[in-house]
XYZ file of C-alpha atoms in Angstrom:
555
model
C -1.494 210.386 152.988
C 0.082 207.541 152.267
C 2.603 206.632 148.915
C 1.556 203.914 146.627
C 3.480 200.989 147.367
C 4.259 200.525 143.511
C 7.135 203.557 144.415
C 10.203 202.299 146.039
C 13.601 203.787 146.440
C 17.060 201.701 146.488
C 20.316 201.024 146.352
C 20.807 205.169 147.391
C 24.337 204.561 148.500
C 25.073 204.012 145.306
C 23.996 206.073 142.970
C 26.687 208.271 141.178
C 25.068 211.875 140.661
C 21.703 213.941 140.903
C 20.025 212.598 137.944
C 18.716 214.776 135.011
C 15.195 214.163 134.158
C 14.929 211.884 131.432
C 14.923 214.311 128.433
C 12.850 212.353 126.074
C 10.411 214.635 124.297
C 6.699 213.904 124.506
C 3.872 215.024 122.456
C 1.227 216.444 124.501
C -1.817 217.551 122.884
C -3.112 220.596 124.338
C -6.966 221.825 124.466
C -9.226 224.238 125.846
C -10.618 221.852 128.660
C -10.070 222.075 132.309
C -7.323 218.784 132.962
C -8.266 216.464 135.272
C -6.503 214.850 138.295
C -4.381 211.444 138.321
C -4.917 208.579 140.572
C -2.593 205.764 141.175
C -3.958 202.991 142.512
C -2.751 199.944 144.642
C -1.193 198.100 141.396
C 0.599 201.152 140.582
C -1.282 201.385 137.493
C -1.683 205.430 136.633
C -5.625 206.409 135.682
C -7.028 210.139 134.121
C -9.935 211.357 136.638
C -12.238 214.162 134.240
C -14.308 216.411 135.894
C -17.311 214.173 135.893
C -15.104 211.507 137.550
C -14.834 208.761 135.233
C -11.748 207.342 134.744
C -9.236 206.587 131.887
C -6.165 203.926 132.802
C -2.994 205.620 131.245
C -0.986 203.588 129.027
C 2.839 202.991 130.620
C 5.175 205.303 128.618
C 8.256 203.157 127.350
C 11.452 204.137 126.338
C 13.853 201.850 123.543
C 17.404 201.784 123.065
C 17.277 204.314 120.128
C 15.270 206.927 122.189
C 17.852 206.904 124.898
C 20.101 209.792 124.431
C 22.581 208.848 126.648
C 22.726 211.967 129.163
C 24.011 209.845 131.741
C 20.816 211.523 133.921
C 19.974 207.263 134.628
C 22.858 205.458 135.657
C 22.875 202.990 139.006
C 24.554 199.653 140.024
C 21.319 197.977 139.342
C 19.501 199.792 136.539
C 16.492 198.857 135.159
C 15.126 199.881 131.981
C 12.309 199.115 130.061
C 13.810 197.982 126.554
C 10.800 197.384 124.426
C 13.306 195.946 121.321
C 14.609 193.419 123.426
C 12.377 191.198 125.736
C 10.998 187.634 125.336
C 8.020 189.360 123.327
C 10.691 189.341 120.304
C 11.967 185.759 121.098
C 7.968 184.731 120.830
C 7.222 187.012 117.380
C 10.571 185.242 116.089
C 9.421 181.705 116.897
C 6.047 182.259 115.648
C 7.306 183.327 112.678
C 9.141 180.312 112.686
C 5.791 178.127 112.663
C 4.289 180.115 109.981
C 7.762 179.542 107.546
C 7.250 175.780 108.723
C 3.210 175.582 107.772
C 3.433 177.443 104.732
C 6.364 176.043 103.674
C 8.099 179.654 103.015
C 11.690 179.191 104.791
C 13.225 182.151 103.310
C 11.857 183.935 106.789
C 12.998 181.095 108.954
C 15.561 181.619 111.431
C 17.660 179.041 113.403
C 17.202 180.062 117.330
C 20.082 180.089 120.216
C 20.003 180.679 123.476
C 22.679 181.440 125.495
C 22.887 181.192 129.049
C 25.315 182.925 131.596
C 26.269 180.911 134.691
C 25.255 183.586 136.813
C 21.724 183.550 135.615
C 22.130 179.052 136.272
C 23.033 179.907 139.959
C 20.131 182.052 140.653
C 17.507 179.578 139.356
C 19.454 176.800 141.496
C 19.307 178.851 144.538
C 15.565 180.023 144.220
C 14.204 176.652 143.098
C 16.772 174.130 145.038
C 18.270 172.453 142.233
C 22.038 171.751 140.956
C 23.282 174.020 138.564
C 23.177 171.147 136.057
C 19.567 170.409 136.608
C 18.913 174.274 135.781
C 20.857 173.841 133.016
C 19.171 171.063 131.692
C 15.769 172.350 132.834
C 16.042 175.539 130.814
C 17.267 173.439 127.619
C 13.965 171.470 127.859
C 12.028 174.766 128.316
C 13.655 176.783 125.731
C 13.374 173.681 123.216
C 9.869 173.051 124.281
C 9.213 176.822 123.039
C 11.065 176.208 119.692
C 14.652 177.070 119.985
C 16.916 175.110 118.346
C 20.294 174.779 120.399
C 20.700 176.235 123.503
C 24.407 176.997 124.958
C 26.421 177.612 127.851
C 28.440 181.275 128.452
C 31.009 179.868 130.503
C 32.446 178.756 127.364
C 33.141 181.911 125.550
C 34.186 182.944 128.977
C 37.308 181.287 128.803
C 38.014 182.745 125.495
C 37.601 185.814 127.253
C 39.782 185.081 130.138
C 42.479 183.796 127.603
C 42.454 186.720 125.614
C 42.364 189.024 128.150
C 45.603 187.389 129.840
C 47.263 187.897 126.664
C 46.187 191.362 126.380
C 47.544 192.172 129.848
C 50.995 190.556 129.153
C 51.312 192.401 125.679
C 50.417 195.673 127.752
C 52.815 195.274 130.287
C 55.791 194.223 128.424
C 54.931 197.583 126.025
C 54.565 199.861 129.186
C 58.058 198.156 130.953
C 59.881 198.907 127.022
C 57.990 202.202 126.967
C 59.164 203.431 130.546
C 55.782 203.307 131.442
C 56.542 200.846 134.145
C 59.657 200.605 136.587
C 61.051 197.220 135.930
C 60.390 194.765 138.488
C 63.687 194.154 140.796
C 63.570 190.376 140.737
C 66.164 189.635 142.413
C 65.559 192.091 145.503
C 68.617 194.143 145.159
C 68.019 198.020 145.877
C 68.607 198.899 142.016
C 66.805 197.741 138.722
C 68.750 195.885 136.554
C 68.883 195.031 132.899
C 68.059 191.536 133.215
C 64.999 192.447 134.942
C 63.678 194.635 132.439
C 64.539 192.076 129.748
C 62.555 189.310 132.049
C 59.567 191.349 132.075
C 59.548 191.889 128.573
C 59.956 188.711 127.061
C 58.787 186.608 130.342
C 61.768 183.752 129.396
C 60.096 182.676 126.199
C 59.391 184.112 122.246
C 56.884 187.176 122.432
C 54.596 187.904 119.556
C 54.578 190.986 118.050
C 51.141 192.779 119.197
C 49.056 194.853 116.907
C 46.899 196.615 119.000
C 44.356 199.549 118.338
C 46.603 202.881 119.261
C 44.463 205.680 120.901
C 45.793 208.423 122.540
C 44.682 210.721 124.996
C 46.141 213.852 127.288
C 45.260 212.275 130.758
C 44.727 215.529 132.540
C 42.902 217.609 130.325
C 39.450 217.556 131.798
C 40.778 217.968 135.280
C 42.270 220.608 137.284
C 44.770 222.889 135.855
C 47.428 221.741 138.261
C 47.015 218.298 137.297
C 49.714 217.426 134.472
C 48.519 216.635 131.100
C 50.175 212.723 130.224
C 49.987 210.905 126.445
C 48.436 208.058 127.307
C 48.524 204.920 124.634
C 46.279 202.469 124.737
C 48.953 199.436 124.306
C 50.741 200.277 126.792
C 48.226 202.186 128.742
C 48.325 200.805 132.750
C 46.378 199.903 134.690
C 44.390 197.828 132.616
C 40.820 197.715 133.749
C 38.339 195.032 132.883
C 35.831 195.516 130.184
C 33.218 192.510 130.956
C 30.841 194.684 132.436
C 28.741 197.015 130.135
C 27.471 199.083 132.841
C 30.959 200.273 133.744
C 31.701 201.225 130.178
C 28.881 202.920 129.855
C 29.679 205.082 132.693
C 33.256 205.803 131.687
C 32.059 206.696 127.888
C 29.450 209.199 129.072
C 31.583 211.009 131.831
C 35.509 209.834 131.545
C 36.374 209.612 128.492
C 39.915 209.981 129.230
C 39.463 206.644 130.948
C 39.129 204.501 127.993
C 42.499 204.391 126.559
C 42.884 201.961 129.813
C 39.928 199.911 129.144
C 40.833 196.327 128.038
C 39.840 195.742 124.164
C 38.471 192.030 125.090
C 34.874 191.648 124.142
C 32.987 190.181 127.026
C 31.624 186.697 127.190
C 28.611 187.508 126.119
C 30.114 189.453 122.396
C 32.130 186.263 121.896
C 29.607 184.301 122.199
C 27.745 186.445 119.790
C 30.625 186.143 117.338
C 30.982 182.373 117.830
C 27.113 181.754 117.209
C 26.921 184.267 114.445
C 30.458 183.375 112.212
C 31.771 179.726 113.731
C 28.378 178.134 114.196
C 26.636 179.931 111.650
C 29.149 178.605 109.038
C 29.278 174.557 110.686
C 25.621 175.059 109.672
C 25.954 176.493 106.151
C 24.128 179.594 107.801
C 24.687 183.525 107.198
C 24.668 185.566 110.141
C 21.409 187.280 109.632
C 19.960 183.302 109.411
C 20.427 182.948 113.019
C 18.253 184.467 115.990
C 20.809 184.962 119.021
C 19.451 185.252 122.613
C 21.210 185.751 125.569
C 19.768 185.513 128.991
C 22.085 187.225 131.175
C 21.564 188.764 135.231
C 22.059 192.123 133.667
C 19.743 194.470 132.282
C 22.916 197.027 130.681
C 23.875 194.157 128.642
C 20.896 194.695 126.277
C 22.613 198.225 126.109
C 25.882 196.527 125.259
C 24.153 193.935 122.311
C 22.697 196.848 120.625
C 26.250 198.717 120.305
C 27.111 199.578 116.834
C 30.382 197.754 117.376
C 28.485 194.729 117.726
C 26.429 194.885 113.907
C 27.122 193.866 110.572
C 26.283 196.019 108.265
C 27.261 193.420 105.307
C 24.216 190.934 107.174
C 22.046 193.660 108.229
C 22.266 191.858 111.482
C 23.961 191.737 115.159
C 25.696 189.451 117.043
C 23.563 188.885 119.838
C 19.993 189.918 118.654
C 18.054 190.057 122.094
C 19.351 189.951 125.661
C 16.643 188.591 128.346
C 17.485 188.899 132.246
C 16.753 186.046 134.760
C 13.982 187.698 135.864
C 12.588 187.944 132.224
C 12.996 184.189 132.138
C 10.938 183.322 134.814
C 8.362 185.415 133.787
C 8.245 183.263 130.654
C 7.174 180.367 133.141
C 3.762 181.747 133.912
C 3.239 183.293 130.638
C 3.565 179.336 129.638
C 1.591 178.177 132.259
C 5.020 176.796 134.123
C 5.334 177.946 137.460
C 7.382 176.221 138.873
C 10.496 175.018 137.740
C 11.165 171.896 139.935
C 8.723 170.038 137.757
C 10.260 171.165 134.624
C 11.333 168.045 132.220
C 14.976 167.640 131.771
C 17.381 166.991 128.582
C 20.663 166.458 127.952
C 22.955 169.674 127.150
C 23.585 170.286 123.503
C 27.180 169.441 122.998
C 29.822 171.873 121.043
C 29.652 175.452 123.231
C 28.636 174.082 126.194
C 31.333 174.025 129.283
C 30.053 170.105 129.890
C 32.278 166.759 130.121
C 32.344 163.281 131.566
C 32.392 163.433 134.968
C 35.870 162.200 135.982
C 35.119 161.210 139.767
C 31.584 159.194 139.496
C 31.420 158.427 135.256
C 28.261 160.927 135.200
C 27.521 161.373 131.206
C 27.593 165.185 131.975
C 29.505 167.540 134.199
C 29.389 171.119 134.358
C 33.186 173.106 133.896
C 34.248 176.528 134.383
C 36.879 178.432 135.409
C 38.268 179.508 139.337
C 37.615 182.349 140.835
C 34.586 184.615 141.681
C 31.440 184.672 140.392
C 31.553 187.934 138.563
C 33.913 185.263 135.937
C 36.778 185.216 137.596
C 38.950 187.950 135.370
C 41.247 188.913 138.098
C 41.569 185.929 139.512
C 42.951 184.268 135.889
C 44.919 186.926 134.827
C 47.263 186.747 137.737
C 47.905 183.494 137.525
C 48.540 183.836 134.061
C 50.763 187.363 134.210
C 52.672 185.571 136.869
C 53.494 182.521 134.797
C 54.220 183.957 131.435
C 55.757 187.471 132.821
C 57.673 185.906 135.549
C 57.988 182.120 135.137
C 56.156 181.529 138.367
C 53.943 178.946 138.995
C 51.211 177.433 141.285
C 50.031 180.883 142.275
C 46.161 180.512 143.265
C 44.245 183.923 144.407
C 40.957 182.235 145.929
C 43.162 180.322 148.408
C 45.493 182.816 148.505
C 48.722 181.089 147.222
C 51.519 182.962 145.793
C 49.937 185.636 146.417
C 48.327 187.902 149.317
C 44.693 188.944 149.095
C 43.037 191.695 151.087
C 40.369 193.775 151.543
C 40.407 197.374 151.226
C 37.830 199.518 153.040
C 34.644 197.899 152.463
C 33.890 193.996 151.064
C 33.638 195.111 147.210
C 37.397 196.366 147.240
C 40.478 193.421 146.948
C 43.840 194.048 146.597
C 45.545 190.744 145.564
C 49.746 191.334 144.765
C 52.131 189.290 143.610
C 56.074 189.316 145.670
C 59.392 188.022 144.820
C 59.526 185.104 147.054
C 61.326 185.875 150.590
C 61.953 189.641 149.305
C 58.646 192.006 149.492
C 59.517 192.972 146.102
C 56.381 193.701 144.194
C 55.879 192.190 141.158
C 52.039 192.482 140.214
C 49.488 194.369 142.409
C 46.173 193.653 140.977
C 42.446 194.941 142.395
C 38.695 194.284 142.101
C 36.535 197.334 142.224
C 32.469 196.403 142.814
C 30.218 199.540 142.620
C 30.151 202.978 142.022
C 31.065 204.189 144.981
C 34.653 201.988 144.770
C 34.568 202.736 140.889
C 34.640 206.409 141.492
C 37.422 206.104 143.738
C 39.625 204.406 141.058
C 38.521 206.971 138.344
C 40.540 209.512 140.707
C 43.452 207.893 141.528
C 43.923 206.615 137.601
C 43.098 210.330 136.501
C 45.699 211.777 138.476
C 48.316 208.937 137.696
C 48.529 208.028 141.632
C 46.833 204.249 140.485
C 49.212 201.322 142.546
C 47.652 199.127 140.338
C 48.785 197.032 136.761
C 45.202 195.243 136.664
C 41.780 196.233 137.955
C 38.620 193.874 137.800
C 35.883 196.679 137.232
C 31.816 195.285 138.202
C 29.398 198.578 138.366
C 27.032 196.081 140.882
C 27.923 195.799 144.450
C 29.213 191.996 144.896
C 29.689 192.404 141.006
C 27.328 190.011 138.647
C 26.005 187.477 140.771
C 24.104 190.241 142.114
C 22.996 192.056 138.836
C 20.363 194.286 138.411
C 18.272 190.971 136.187
C 18.480 188.112 138.665
C 15.832 186.634 140.907
C 15.226 188.566 144.020
C 15.196 187.091 147.862
C 11.349 187.274 148.327
C 8.364 184.904 146.525
C 6.141 182.554 146.939
C 8.340 178.985 146.323
C 11.156 179.972 148.833
C 11.685 181.645 152.523
C 12.586 185.521 152.234
C 16.515 185.925 153.470
C 18.563 188.862 153.922
C 19.886 190.206 150.783
C 23.928 189.492 151.779
C 22.177 185.663 152.411
C 20.707 185.725 149.532
C 23.590 186.504 147.588
C 26.027 183.997 149.138
C 23.570 181.360 148.437
C 23.611 182.122 145.392
C 27.181 182.647 144.820
C 27.962 179.544 146.672
C 25.264 177.815 143.793
C 28.076 179.286 141.289
C 30.645 176.834 141.854
C 27.830 174.097 143.288
C 29.079 170.327 141.058
C 31.317 172.389 139.091
C 34.854 170.833 138.148
C 37.173 174.261 138.361
C 39.494 173.672 135.040
C 41.955 176.837 133.145
C 40.679 177.887 129.729
C 43.909 177.015 127.965
C 42.764 173.596 129.777
C 39.720 173.435 127.151
C 41.008 171.416 124.100
C 37.954 172.647 121.956
C 39.403 176.200 122.409
C 43.121 175.437 120.963
C 40.709 174.320 117.616
C 38.746 177.291 117.262
C 41.852 179.298 117.200
C 43.392 176.899 114.488
C 40.201 176.374 112.208
C 37.916 179.585 112.764
C 40.656 182.428 113.748
C 43.795 180.980 112.050
C 45.689 181.371 114.938
C 46.008 183.421 118.840
C 47.377 186.399 117.028
C 46.259 186.967 114.004
C 43.698 190.501 112.194
C 41.014 187.952 112.303
C 41.444 186.988 115.988
C 41.493 190.697 116.520
C 37.887 191.415 115.226
C 36.500 188.377 116.725
C 37.309 188.586 120.349
C 38.551 192.504 120.491
C 36.420 196.147 120.365
C 36.687 199.928 120.669
C 35.041 201.917 122.899
C 34.169 205.778 121.949
C 33.658 209.117 124.527
C 30.165 210.532 124.185
C 30.324 214.218 123.859
C 28.370 216.183 126.241
C 26.323 219.440 126.303
C 25.180 220.255 129.671
C 23.515 223.405 127.779
C 21.221 221.492 125.423
C 21.109 217.613 126.650
C 19.348 217.238 122.971
C 22.722 217.884 121.105
C 24.236 214.487 123.007
C 26.096 212.406 119.776
C 27.377 209.272 119.948
């Protein structure tokens, strides 16, 4: 008997653990009649076949975010979940509601619709439709505005804020860790013993130190480990290594299965959620709108971003609205093309990008009106690269570090292509000042978790991403198969998308973006203010699990 072509298995080598069956209770009506058989056709549709041979097509079961009980039985690196509350259908519904509001002259239900597009999505479309990233940005802006969207922005802009805040948070933690004895002061002179001068240099970095006011979370490391592992008090403000927080798949995994890891995770929001804060608060205030009068959609390479947007941490009780109302993936946007009678993006019209939250400037080389700009670093956002060069400068006064070009640091691949180490040393002495790593895919994440759990991690900072190859290979990205281009092997396809991520994009350090300085001053009241921490940082919550009764799981 042949299997249905609709049934496929993938990424088996990256599966975390044997899955529990989904435990959402489903009402089943019982009758005295003998039940029929279930038939699956070539398209993957299911039919109930009664005893008389008649067939009834069965409805597809869906599960919403509120149905998910976080049992951790369905976590993979490229998780695809049917999330009915966040889809293009919801966007269509809001746009239809706006049209009716205008036609009836009842603007009480009208909402300003804003779409924010990730650079990874832009790269995915550029690779498939053989366009430049700037062309894709203009074409997507044209497409969404043709549907009735008011503004289209670029999350590269909010990524600059995320990078800056992550760098500042790391320096805060590092100095606290030195002051509290969590870390041994580095040996700046290359002599045998550490000196008080070295400790002072690491603590102050030769500059005036802002007094940090981070959340304090204390946890006993080793409490869930074997009895021979020591229980060590871990405080968020000095926990090392600091682990990047931009990947919601990794955050979900840590909260559900490794609560003791939470103090190590950076409290800086992801670029998606920082964009949500900016759109609903800063942009809204400029338009004279309350947050609930704006409908904010993010286009992302990852289905887990839907889960991130749904977190209660990013919900306003005052205005009864989320910072990001809806997340749709790259593949869902492409599906929208067909639903609107458009099958080939290359024939779309183009319009200039909206000013404001778009990382675009006039090209200083060619004089072109608009050219995309972005931070250097890998296609997952460049967190490792930026935090390394920022920390080298702020803590040790070392300028000119370039991880991409291996200038001033040693870069090496460890075990596999998804695990890299980057080391900053005292010039000429071999003394390690900073040791960073990038761990992609759950196989590498599990190894990292074990090292941190036992206190054996040699790293100061780790960029953690759930998907192998990172965000550029997110589960919501366009696939390397289709009618419009020649099929290529997966690795080749990822290389193409990665190349498009950088194609025609001018690299610029986040601190060189003059608009960010203005945002900190006008919107947040400064760099280290209470409002800046409220808008740019967040917290995490361990999920209690009950293996005897999975229905008792609590958020």
